[in-house]
XYZ file of C-alpha atoms in Angstrom:
326
model
C -11.406 -76.693 -12.069
C -10.355 -75.270 -15.462
C -6.747 -74.139 -15.711
C -7.396 -71.253 -18.071
C -9.831 -68.477 -19.005
C -13.436 -69.236 -19.835
C -15.754 -67.438 -22.225
C -16.547 -64.123 -20.443
C -20.276 -64.886 -20.271
C -19.673 -68.383 -18.911
C -17.155 -67.057 -16.378
C -19.326 -64.198 -15.118
C -22.480 -66.307 -14.774
C -20.669 -69.102 -12.935
C -21.850 -69.485 -9.305
C -18.204 -69.974 -8.332
C -17.174 -66.659 -9.903
C -20.010 -64.821 -8.181
C -19.079 -66.304 -4.824
C -15.388 -65.494 -5.263
C -16.061 -61.898 -6.299
C -18.321 -61.383 -3.262
C -15.493 -62.637 -1.044
C -13.076 -60.301 -2.826
C -15.418 -57.353 -2.280
C -15.549 -58.230 1.429
C -11.750 -58.330 1.612
C -11.537 -54.864 0.060
C -14.275 -53.424 2.279
C -12.527 -54.811 5.374
C -9.199 -53.325 4.251
C -10.773 -49.921 3.769
C -12.395 -50.064 7.227
C -9.210 -51.162 8.963
C -6.945 -48.616 7.300
C -9.386 -45.708 7.526
C -9.937 -46.354 11.240
C -6.133 -46.368 11.658
C -5.934 -42.852 10.213
C -5.076 -43.632 6.599
C -6.349 -41.546 3.690
C -7.343 -43.373 0.503
C -6.086 -41.695 -2.644
C -6.812 -42.492 -6.283
C -3.622 -43.764 -7.955
C -2.387 -42.705 -11.385
C -2.789 -45.219 -14.206
C -0.195 -43.686 -16.545
C 2.966 -41.658 -15.954
C 6.331 -40.731 -17.456
C 7.953 -43.562 -15.436
C 6.800 -46.561 -13.463
C 8.278 -49.207 -11.168
C 11.482 -50.534 -12.770
C 11.886 -53.394 -10.281
C 9.456 -55.896 -11.825
C 10.702 -59.465 -12.081
C 10.834 -60.786 -15.644
C 7.955 -58.696 -17.026
C 7.822 -55.780 -19.464
C 6.292 -52.332 -19.341
C 3.709 -50.997 -21.794
C 4.236 -47.645 -23.508
C 1.404 -45.296 -24.436
C 1.447 -42.117 -26.543
C 0.588 -39.206 -24.283
C 0.292 -36.153 -26.547
C 3.516 -37.012 -28.317
C 5.351 -38.116 -25.163
C 6.123 -41.704 -24.179
C 4.302 -42.565 -20.969
C 3.955 -45.893 -19.159
C 1.049 -47.882 -17.856
C 1.615 -48.372 -14.140
C 3.297 -51.639 -13.239
C 3.264 -50.343 -9.647
C 2.554 -46.926 -8.152
C 5.496 -47.088 -5.714
C 7.083 -43.789 -6.779
C 3.733 -42.013 -6.465
C 3.112 -43.576 -3.049
C 6.312 -42.043 -1.745
C 5.580 -38.575 -3.078
C 1.929 -38.737 -1.927
C 3.295 -38.569 1.621
C 3.906 -34.875 0.936
C 0.126 -34.519 1.367
C -0.652 -37.083 4.096
C 1.455 -39.157 6.509
C -0.504 -42.403 5.968
C -2.001 -43.257 2.590
C -3.343 -46.223 0.677
C -4.515 -47.010 -2.850
C -6.546 -49.796 -4.403
C -4.301 -49.684 -7.439
C -4.545 -51.294 -10.899
C -1.305 -52.626 -12.375
C -0.395 -53.927 -15.839
C 2.691 -56.064 -16.475
C 3.508 -58.045 -19.604
C 4.541 -61.230 -17.825
C 6.478 -63.859 -19.808
C 4.105 -66.462 -21.304
C 5.542 -69.252 -19.158
C 4.219 -67.398 -16.079
C 0.794 -68.783 -17.033
C 1.812 -72.192 -15.727
C 2.244 -70.914 -12.153
C -1.479 -70.142 -11.832
C -0.335 -67.077 -9.817
C 0.242 -64.474 -12.522
C -2.066 -62.127 -14.389
C -1.134 -59.332 -16.806
C -3.715 -57.013 -15.241
C -4.155 -57.107 -11.469
C -4.754 -54.909 -8.429
C -2.905 -54.132 -5.209
C -3.788 -52.730 -1.824
C -0.895 -50.267 -1.726
C 0.011 -48.801 1.679
C 2.671 -46.245 2.646
C 3.518 -44.715 6.043
C 5.767 -41.699 6.618
C 8.612 -42.038 9.146
C 7.897 -45.778 9.552
C 10.359 -48.658 9.607
C 10.116 -52.183 8.258
C 8.965 -53.665 11.576
C 6.165 -51.081 11.789
C 4.627 -51.958 8.445
C 5.110 -55.698 8.951
C 3.020 -55.419 12.131
C 0.468 -53.329 10.267
C 0.296 -55.941 7.513
C -0.275 -58.780 9.999
C -3.118 -56.889 11.655
C -4.677 -55.939 8.340
C -4.687 -59.493 6.977
C -6.105 -60.921 10.197
C -8.876 -58.333 10.114
C -9.699 -59.014 6.471
C -9.826 -62.781 6.891
C -11.852 -62.565 10.110
C -14.376 -60.370 8.289
C -14.742 -62.892 5.470
C -15.098 -65.780 7.912
C -17.798 -63.869 9.797
C -19.710 -62.548 6.803
C -19.146 -65.262 4.199
C -18.474 -68.481 6.109
C -21.156 -70.381 4.209
C -19.725 -69.250 0.879
C -16.228 -70.340 1.884
C -17.686 -73.730 2.768
C -19.456 -73.879 -0.612
C -16.059 -73.439 -2.248
C -14.668 -76.270 -0.129
C -12.513 -73.903 1.940
C -12.378 -74.863 5.608
C -12.136 -71.908 7.978
C -9.790 -74.106 10.000
C -7.189 -73.126 7.417
C -6.928 -69.742 9.149
C -6.852 -70.837 12.788
C -3.053 -70.670 13.079
C -2.969 -67.399 11.143
C -5.280 -65.794 13.693
C -3.495 -67.215 16.738
C 0.231 -67.265 15.911
C 2.702 -64.558 14.901
C 3.737 -64.869 11.290
C 7.010 -66.729 10.854
C 10.109 -64.963 9.526
C 13.334 -65.945 7.769
C 16.042 -64.051 5.949
C 16.580 -64.434 2.229
C 19.932 -66.127 2.975
C 18.187 -68.673 5.232
C 15.553 -69.302 2.568
C 18.281 -69.932 -0.020
C 20.020 -72.391 2.309
C 16.756 -74.220 3.027
C 15.986 -74.535 -0.674
C 19.464 -75.773 -1.529
C 19.201 -78.402 1.202
C 15.936 -79.518 -0.423
C 17.686 -79.841 -3.773
C 16.433 -76.624 -5.357
C 19.225 -74.544 -6.895
C 18.213 -71.057 -5.802
C 20.638 -68.222 -6.607
C 21.757 -66.390 -3.463
C 21.847 -63.092 -5.407
C 18.340 -63.215 -6.902
C 14.759 -63.119 -5.741
C 13.329 -66.478 -4.728
C 12.225 -67.993 -8.037
C 8.712 -69.275 -8.731
C 9.491 -72.901 -7.996
C 11.471 -72.063 -4.863
C 8.653 -69.902 -3.572
C 6.215 -72.776 -4.123
C 8.484 -75.212 -2.266
C 8.755 -72.926 0.767
C 5.049 -72.095 0.691
C 3.952 -75.727 0.530
C 6.017 -76.579 3.602
C 4.596 -73.701 5.692
C 1.725 -73.846 8.184
C 1.246 -70.073 8.560
C 2.142 -67.048 6.438
C 5.798 -66.095 6.768
C 8.071 -63.204 5.900
C 11.244 -63.459 3.834
C 13.446 -60.447 4.642
C 16.776 -58.895 3.653
C 16.959 -59.530 -0.077
C 20.353 -58.843 -1.641
C 20.958 -55.482 -3.238
C 20.386 -55.703 -6.975
C 17.527 -58.171 -6.693
C 14.909 -55.436 -6.252
C 14.199 -51.889 -7.391
C 16.356 -48.895 -6.464
C 13.690 -47.606 -4.046
C 14.149 -50.474 -1.543
C 16.383 -49.020 1.151
C 19.830 -50.506 1.613
C 20.715 -51.362 5.199
C 23.071 -48.804 6.725
C 24.504 -51.404 9.140
C 24.681 -54.311 6.658
C 25.597 -52.899 3.243
C 24.463 -55.117 0.400
C 21.230 -56.125 2.120
C 17.878 -54.423 1.575
C 15.441 -53.448 4.323
C 12.594 -55.235 2.574
C 10.339 -58.281 2.796
C 7.906 -60.573 1.026
C 4.947 -62.206 2.729
C 4.432 -65.791 1.565
C 1.132 -67.614 2.127
C 1.176 -71.266 3.203
C -0.298 -74.299 1.366
C 1.556 -73.551 -1.866
C -0.277 -70.280 -2.560
C 2.981 -68.306 -2.626
C 3.725 -64.601 -2.409
C 0.915 -62.305 -1.294
C 2.755 -59.068 -0.619
C 6.055 -57.215 -1.033
C 7.226 -54.264 1.037
C 10.226 -52.325 2.291
C 11.665 -49.262 3.846
C 12.322 -46.735 1.071
C 15.305 -44.826 -0.141
C 14.270 -41.175 0.021
C 17.472 -39.092 0.009
C 18.205 -37.550 -3.373
C 21.892 -38.489 -3.535
C 21.247 -42.107 -2.571
C 18.425 -42.414 -5.089
C 20.629 -41.071 -7.882
C 23.404 -43.478 -6.921
C 21.043 -46.463 -6.770
C 19.473 -45.605 -10.131
C 22.899 -45.369 -11.744
C 23.855 -48.742 -10.261
C 20.957 -50.296 -12.184
C 22.340 -48.882 -15.449
C 19.529 -46.384 -15.929
C 19.772 -42.644 -16.533
C 18.532 -40.656 -13.504
C 17.108 -38.037 -15.896
C 14.381 -40.561 -16.739
C 13.046 -40.065 -13.192
C 13.204 -36.274 -13.329
C 9.922 -35.387 -11.608
C 10.481 -37.928 -8.835
C 14.091 -36.930 -8.190
C 13.120 -33.261 -8.168
C 10.609 -34.026 -5.422
C 13.316 -35.911 -3.524
C 15.745 -33.003 -3.959
C 13.303 -30.724 -2.142
C 12.611 -33.439 0.436
C 10.197 -36.352 0.691
C 9.563 -38.192 3.966
C 11.347 -41.365 4.911
C 8.785 -44.150 4.763
C 7.959 -47.825 4.567
C 5.097 -49.580 2.880
C 3.799 -52.611 1.042
C 1.496 -53.820 -1.709
C -0.880 -56.795 -1.318
C -1.979 -58.573 -4.487
C -5.794 -58.452 -4.346
C -6.364 -61.397 -6.671
C -3.656 -63.477 -4.977
C -5.099 -62.773 -1.536
C -8.549 -63.710 -2.811
C -7.174 -66.935 -4.250
C -5.593 -67.851 -0.914
C -8.628 -67.025 1.213
C -11.052 -68.790 -1.143
C -8.699 -71.740 -1.720
C -8.792 -71.398 -5.504
C -6.813 -73.404 -8.039
C -5.792 -70.363 -10.091
C -5.536 -66.614 -9.571
C -7.580 -66.062 -12.749
C -10.667 -67.220 -10.856
C -10.370 -64.086 -8.700
C -10.729 -61.712 -11.663
C -13.910 -60.813 -13.532
C -11.935 -60.346 -16.758
C -8.684 -62.295 -16.376
C -5.838 -61.435 -18.728
C -3.262 -64.196 -19.007
C 0.390 -63.971 -19.973
C 0.718 -64.616 -23.692
C -3.037 -64.774 -24.355
C -5.518 -62.306 -25.846
C -8.744 -62.023 -23.875
C -11.673 -59.719 -23.065
């Protein structure tokens, strides 16, 4: 398969692209069914705002002029997910995101500048609650694709046997500290204070037989909104879900900081001015629910389910780090 973008006409008329996009549509339809039946309300996410997610690894934000004010394209709607719980206790978005990834991210075949997430947030939930929800959601989505598009998976060379363990076994789980130790024993120099790097994630993913969670990232490695453990200070009540077979991270999630004083303290610890987050902190001052949630990368999930070489194949108009495209 090609390792980069095709001419838009060639890409869109490719039988492979058409098959992949039908599978992606089925994954989204299954997610909507599952979440709606579980009592979730789908909201339309904002695309621009005065602030966006500051906890994005290695990428940059894009500024836009909004009537003389500097606004941001959404890199993630996390802050809006939290405040949307003022309207409903269980919400989800199918959310577009734009991140200026470093050009060397192209080589991973897992990064796009423009991508989408299934963003989920649940009021008064803990980490274990949303991890269980995530497992059930992914099983439902994949079962729907196997049932409705088994022949198309086969046409792509994807054996449905790849998902047998996923459907039958609980997802594995390890702490960030355990993941660091495992990588160091394999000769990969992973920092114990940072997120698992791209190569380390690939090493762990390749060795796995089923999706697995990495939990308890160190404070400072993620955004200020990931809740710090009250019993184990310095550790965050968060997680990543890593797909097997080398496909890597599919989803990130956490319990959220929601108390005004803690949010202000965490923002200051990152070196930012809390005034930048004025509207969000004002909402927190008046009270927003405690919550937990996650975001699943739509194109990454599609890549995993369809067994694709690169995440760009799961986008109708892929935008690559460092490259200008349609």
